[in-house]
Short mmCIF file of C-alpha atoms in Angstrom, two decimals:
data_model
loop_
_atom_site.label_atom_id
_atom_site.label_comp_id
_atom_site.label_asym_id
_atom_site.label_seq_id
_atom_site.Cartn_x
_atom_site.Cartn_y
_atom_site.Cartn_z
CA UNK A 1 0.12 0.11 -0.30
CA UNK A 2 1.45 3.49 -0.93
CA UNK A 3 2.22 6.05 1.56
CA UNK A 4 -0.29 8.58 0.25
CA UNK A 5 -3.35 5.74 0.60
CA UNK A 6 -1.96 5.00 4.26
CA UNK A 7 -2.05 8.68 5.05
CA UNK A 8 -5.39 8.67 3.59
CA UNK A 9 -6.79 5.89 5.68
CA UNK A 10 -5.50 7.37 9.04
CA UNK A 11 -7.40 10.42 8.29
CA UNK A 12 -10.73 8.81 7.51
CA UNK A 13 -11.51 8.37 11.42
CA UNK A 14 -10.62 12.10 12.02
CA UNK A 15 -12.68 13.52 9.12
CA UNK A 16 -15.84 11.57 10.36
CA UNK A 17 -15.26 12.91 13.80
CA UNK A 18 -12.94 15.55 15.31
CA UNK A 19 -11.99 17.19 11.90
CA UNK A 20 -15.58 16.86 9.92
CA UNK A 21 -16.18 20.70 10.00
CA UNK A 22 -12.43 21.71 9.48
CA UNK A 23 -12.40 19.91 5.61
CA UNK A 24 -15.10 22.24 4.45
CA UNK A 25 -12.10 24.46 3.93
CA UNK A 26 -10.64 24.40 0.30
CA UNK A 27 -7.10 23.02 1.50
CA UNK A 28 -7.19 19.50 2.03
CA UNK A 29 -4.74 17.38 4.18
CA UNK A 30 -3.99 15.37 1.39
CA UNK A 31 -2.92 18.19 -0.88
CA UNK A 32 -0.65 19.42 1.95
CA UNK A 33 0.79 16.23 2.25
CA UNK A 34 1.75 15.62 -1.52
CA UNK A 35 3.39 19.20 -1.24
CA UNK A 36 5.45 17.98 1.88
CA UNK A 37 6.81 14.83 -0.36
CA UNK A 38 7.76 17.21 -3.11
CA UNK A 39 9.30 19.54 -0.84
CA UNK A 40 11.65 16.47 0.55
CA UNK A 41 12.25 15.48 -2.90
CA UNK A 42 13.35 18.85 -4.24
CA UNK A 43 15.53 19.71 -1.31
CA UNK A 44 17.41 16.39 -1.00
CA UNK A 45 21.07 16.55 -0.20
CA UNK A 46 23.21 13.73 -0.82
CA UNK A 47 25.99 13.25 1.85
CA UNK A 48 27.40 9.87 0.71
CA UNK A 49 26.24 6.84 -1.43
CA UNK A 50 24.35 5.67 1.49
CA UNK A 51 22.65 8.83 2.82
CA UNK A 52 20.59 11.44 1.38
CA UNK A 53 19.54 14.20 3.85
CA UNK A 54 16.22 15.99 3.53
CA UNK A 55 14.26 18.63 5.61
CA UNK A 56 12.64 17.55 8.81
CA UNK A 57 11.20 21.09 9.89
CA UNK A 58 8.30 22.30 7.70
CA UNK A 59 5.96 25.36 7.79
CA UNK A 60 2.55 25.35 6.03
CA UNK A 61 1.30 28.84 5.20
CA UNK A 62 -2.24 28.89 5.10
CA UNK A 63 -4.87 31.75 4.09
CA UNK A 64 -6.52 33.41 7.20
CA UNK A 65 -9.93 31.70 6.55
CA UNK A 66 -8.13 28.27 6.17
CA UNK A 67 -5.60 28.65 9.39
CA UNK A 68 -8.78 29.83 11.40
CA UNK A 69 -10.57 26.29 10.67
CA UNK A 70 -7.16 24.25 11.03
CA UNK A 71 -5.30 25.83 13.68
CA UNK A 72 -7.56 24.37 16.53
CA UNK A 73 -6.35 20.85 15.34
CA UNK A 74 -2.86 21.89 14.34
CA UNK A 75 -1.14 19.46 16.97
CA UNK A 76 -2.90 16.36 15.38
CA UNK A 77 -3.03 17.22 11.92
CA UNK A 78 0.71 18.11 12.31
CA UNK A 79 1.36 14.69 13.82
CA UNK A 80 -0.32 12.86 10.86
CA UNK A 81 1.50 14.89 8.45
CA UNK A 82 4.82 14.39 10.33
CA UNK A 83 3.90 10.63 9.97
CA UNK A 84 3.49 10.63 6.65
CA UNK A 85 6.85 12.29 5.88
CA UNK A 86 8.49 9.87 8.17
CA UNK A 87 7.04 6.87 5.82
CA UNK A 88 7.46 8.53 2.79
CA UNK A 89 11.26 9.17 3.74
CA UNK A 90 11.52 5.48 4.77
CA UNK A 91 10.29 4.43 1.25
CA UNK A 92 12.72 6.58 -0.54
CA UNK A 93 15.68 5.95 1.66
CA UNK A 94 15.86 9.55 2.75
CA UNK A 95 17.73 10.33 6.22
CA UNK A 96 16.74 13.22 8.88
CA UNK A 97 19.28 15.56 11.00
CA UNK A 98 16.63 15.91 13.92
CA UNK A 99 12.94 15.17 14.60
CA UNK A 100 10.21 15.71 12.15
CA UNK A 101 7.67 18.54 12.82
CA UNK A 102 5.33 20.34 10.45
CA UNK A 103 3.81 23.75 11.48
CA UNK A 104 1.01 25.73 10.38
CA UNK A 105 1.07 29.55 9.97
CA UNK A 106 -1.34 32.28 8.90
CA UNK A 107 -0.17 34.32 5.85
CA UNK A 108 -2.28 37.37 5.05
CA UNK A 109 -1.46 37.76 1.46
CA UNK A 110 -3.08 34.36 0.61
CA UNK A 111 -6.65 33.80 -0.61
CA UNK A 112 -8.75 31.16 0.83
CA UNK A 113 -7.84 27.75 -0.65
CA UNK A 114 -4.01 28.75 -1.45
CA UNK A 115 -1.18 27.80 0.65
CA UNK A 116 2.81 27.55 0.64
CA UNK A 117 5.25 25.21 2.11
CA UNK A 118 8.74 26.02 3.42
CA UNK A 119 11.29 23.99 5.13
CA UNK A 120 14.45 23.58 6.64
CA UNK A 121 17.13 21.12 8.06
CA UNK A 122 16.90 21.39 11.94
CA UNK A 123 19.78 19.45 13.51
CA UNK A 124 19.64 17.68 16.74
CA UNK A 125 22.54 18.20 19.29
CA UNK A 126 24.33 15.07 17.75
CA UNK A 127 24.53 16.49 14.25
CA UNK A 128 24.18 12.93 12.96
CA UNK A 129 21.76 12.19 10.03
CA UNK A 130 18.75 10.01 11.51
CA UNK A 131 17.39 7.30 9.54
CA UNK A 132 14.05 7.88 8.42
CA UNK A 133 11.54 6.72 11.01
CA UNK A 134 14.36 7.13 13.92
CA UNK A 135 12.91 8.46 16.92
CA UNK A 136 14.48 12.12 17.73
CA UNK A 137 15.60 14.14 21.01
CA UNK A 138 17.99 16.27 22.57
CA UNK A 139 18.68 19.78 21.75
CA UNK A 140 18.36 21.00 18.31
CA UNK A 141 20.62 23.44 16.02
CA UNK A 142 19.56 24.96 13.00
CA UNK A 143 21.59 23.36 10.16
CA UNK A 144 19.85 25.64 7.61
CA UNK A 145 17.07 27.94 7.86
CA UNK A 146 13.95 28.62 6.05
CA UNK A 147 14.56 29.99 2.60
CA UNK A 148 13.47 33.61 2.49
CA UNK A 149 10.21 34.02 0.82
CA UNK A 150 10.06 37.19 -1.42
CA UNK A 151 7.13 39.38 -1.40
CA UNK A 152 5.99 38.19 -4.81
CA UNK A 153 6.49 34.46 -3.95
CA UNK A 154 3.45 32.41 -5.70
CA UNK A 155 1.20 30.37 -3.45
CA UNK A 156 0.07 26.81 -4.45
CA UNK A 157 -3.38 26.31 -5.34
CA UNK A 158 -5.25 23.69 -3.29
CA UNK A 159 -6.48 20.60 -5.53
CA UNK A 160 -3.76 21.56 -8.01
CA UNK A 161 -0.07 20.38 -8.33
CA UNK A 162 2.74 22.99 -8.34
CA UNK A 163 3.34 24.58 -11.53
CA UNK A 164 6.40 23.82 -13.75
CA UNK A 165 9.35 25.80 -12.37
CA UNK A 166 7.99 26.16 -9.06
CA UNK A 167 10.82 26.40 -6.38
CA UNK A 168 9.35 24.80 -2.88
CA UNK A 169 10.16 26.80 0.00
CA UNK A 170 12.05 29.59 -2.21
CA UNK A 171 8.73 30.93 -3.67
CA UNK A 172 9.85 31.19 -7.21
CA UNK A 173 11.23 29.44 -10.38
CA UNK A 174 14.73 27.96 -10.50
CA UNK A 175 16.59 29.95 -13.51
CA UNK A 176 18.40 27.70 -15.99
CA UNK A 177 17.84 24.57 -13.84
CA UNK A 178 17.70 21.13 -15.35
CA UNK A 179 13.90 19.50 -15.40
CA UNK A 180 13.91 16.23 -13.31
CA UNK A 181 11.21 13.76 -14.09
CA UNK A 182 9.79 10.95 -12.57
CA UNK A 183 6.48 8.61 -12.23
CA UNK A 184 4.73 7.17 -9.09
CA UNK A 185 3.08 3.93 -9.08
CA UNK A 186 1.44 2.28 -6.23
CA UNK A 187 3.71 4.50 -3.84
CA UNK A 188 7.04 3.61 -5.75
CA UNK A 189 9.17 6.03 -7.50
CA UNK A 190 10.74 5.38 -11.12
CA UNK A 191 13.06 7.99 -12.68
CA UNK A 192 12.59 9.13 -16.11
CA UNK A 193 16.31 9.17 -17.02
CA UNK A 194 16.27 8.89 -20.73
CA UNK A 195 14.31 10.22 -23.76
CA UNK A 196 11.66 7.45 -23.75
CA UNK A 197 10.28 5.32 -20.80
CA UNK A 198 8.10 2.20 -22.04
CA UNK A 199 5.71 1.22 -19.61
CA UNK A 200 3.67 -2.18 -19.78
CA UNK A 201 3.16 -5.76 -18.50
CA UNK A 202 6.25 -7.22 -20.36
CA UNK A 203 9.61 -7.84 -18.56
CA UNK A 204 11.14 -5.83 -21.37
CA UNK A 205 9.65 -2.57 -20.89
CA UNK A 206 11.32 -0.04 -18.88
CA UNK A 207 8.83 -0.15 -16.07
CA UNK A 208 6.67 -3.02 -15.63
CA UNK A 209 3.13 -2.60 -14.62
CA UNK A 210 1.87 -5.94 -13.10
CA UNK A 211 -1.86 -5.49 -14.20
CA UNK A 212 -3.87 -7.94 -16.42
CA UNK A 213 -5.60 -4.76 -17.96
CA UNK A 214 -2.28 -3.41 -19.25
CA UNK A 215 -0.55 -4.35 -22.56
CA UNK A 216 2.96 -5.85 -23.07
CA UNK A 217 4.09 -2.49 -24.43
CA UNK A 218 0.93 -0.24 -23.32
CA UNK A 219 2.52 3.31 -23.68
CA UNK A 220 5.64 5.60 -23.37
CA UNK A 221 6.27 8.84 -21.95
CA UNK A 222 8.54 11.06 -23.92
CA UNK A 223 10.78 13.79 -21.83
CA UNK A 224 10.40 16.59 -24.22
CA UNK A 225 9.37 20.11 -23.32
CA UNK A 226 6.44 19.55 -22.66
CA UNK A 227 6.79 16.09 -21.96
CA UNK A 228 4.17 13.66 -23.52
CA UNK A 229 2.57 10.24 -23.15
CA UNK A 230 1.78 8.11 -26.29
CA UNK A 231 -0.51 4.81 -26.43
CA UNK A 232 1.50 2.14 -28.29
CA UNK A 233 -1.60 0.32 -29.75
CA UNK A 234 -2.61 -0.95 -26.33
CA UNK A 235 -5.78 -2.98 -25.99
CA UNK A 236 -7.42 -0.90 -23.30
CA UNK A 237 -5.74 2.65 -24.07
CA UNK A 238 -4.86 5.24 -21.61
CA UNK A 239 -6.74 7.88 -19.74
CA UNK A 240 -4.93 11.08 -18.68
CA UNK A 241 -6.23 13.56 -16.34
CA UNK A 242 -9.72 12.10 -16.81
CA UNK A 243 -9.81 11.91 -20.86
CA UNK A 244 -9.20 8.90 -22.96
CA UNK A 245 -6.85 9.76 -25.46
CA UNK A 246 -3.99 8.15 -27.64
CA UNK A 247 -1.53 10.95 -26.78
CA UNK A 248 -1.09 13.75 -24.39
CA UNK A 249 0.85 16.58 -23.00
CA UNK A 250 1.81 15.77 -19.17
CA UNK A 251 2.40 18.28 -16.46
CA UNK A 252 3.25 18.04 -12.86
CA UNK A 253 0.62 16.05 -11.16
CA UNK A 254 -0.92 14.39 -14.21
CA UNK A 255 -2.82 11.25 -13.61
CA UNK A 256 -2.64 8.48 -15.85
CA UNK A 257 -4.63 5.34 -15.67
CA UNK A 258 -3.79 2.09 -17.71
CA UNK A 259 -5.99 -0.62 -16.84
CA UNK A 260 -6.96 -0.46 -13.15
CA UNK A 261 -3.43 1.28 -12.21
CA UNK A 262 -2.92 5.10 -11.71
CA UNK A 263 0.38 6.64 -12.33
CA UNK A 264 1.36 9.78 -11.37
CA UNK A 265 3.64 11.97 -13.50
CA UNK A 266 6.11 14.61 -11.55
CA UNK A 267 8.76 16.89 -12.56
CA UNK A 268 10.50 19.67 -10.93
CA UNK A 269 13.36 22.05 -11.64
CA UNK A 270 16.96 21.54 -10.31
#
């Protein structure tokens, strides 16, 4: 089961109980969780072959109306989001410099339904990276502050992926940065490191999708500018962002359905 699915299941009881009225807000916890995952991916620092360090201290900036709805439950929601980050890091083999914390803050310049995520690496007194999932403790020291946010920093819309070129935490596009592309299938991440990536049920496909509704060579992703997906004459075709098609342009967050499997396309600058 994928990290996001487990996170959603943990929230079900809260949504039906304590959090029921909170989720009338346009900002949904799942959207924030996805933004925190991208924040980890885009700020990962490779220490050596066995250690990739990611931020462990996060600020989620919300509009005044959304903050008023969520702030009374910020402790519970912060714990759930921290647990999601821990699970995701364990899956990606990321490490932390200290315990994971997620804070909510009010931003008066944001409209309802918009949010920002900033992060930093906050080291424990031992200054040794923690394996994802390891308990934290002791004093802390800042190993890196929250990146400054320019006055013109663009917010992230709820229920929508961050736009191409968005720099999580920095609030703007990264100039002259290389675009990294990957796909997520059932919680597993697959890098797109060559011009084309073939998906299918065959063991000869670049990424094997074990689904009886998927053809041996079902479709391929072409890493152009913009990236596209092309059906390869499959039996059941492809659905991209809700549209049945044979070819489509991809954006960060595009949802691709092949057979009964959902694939999320991701891209980020840097």
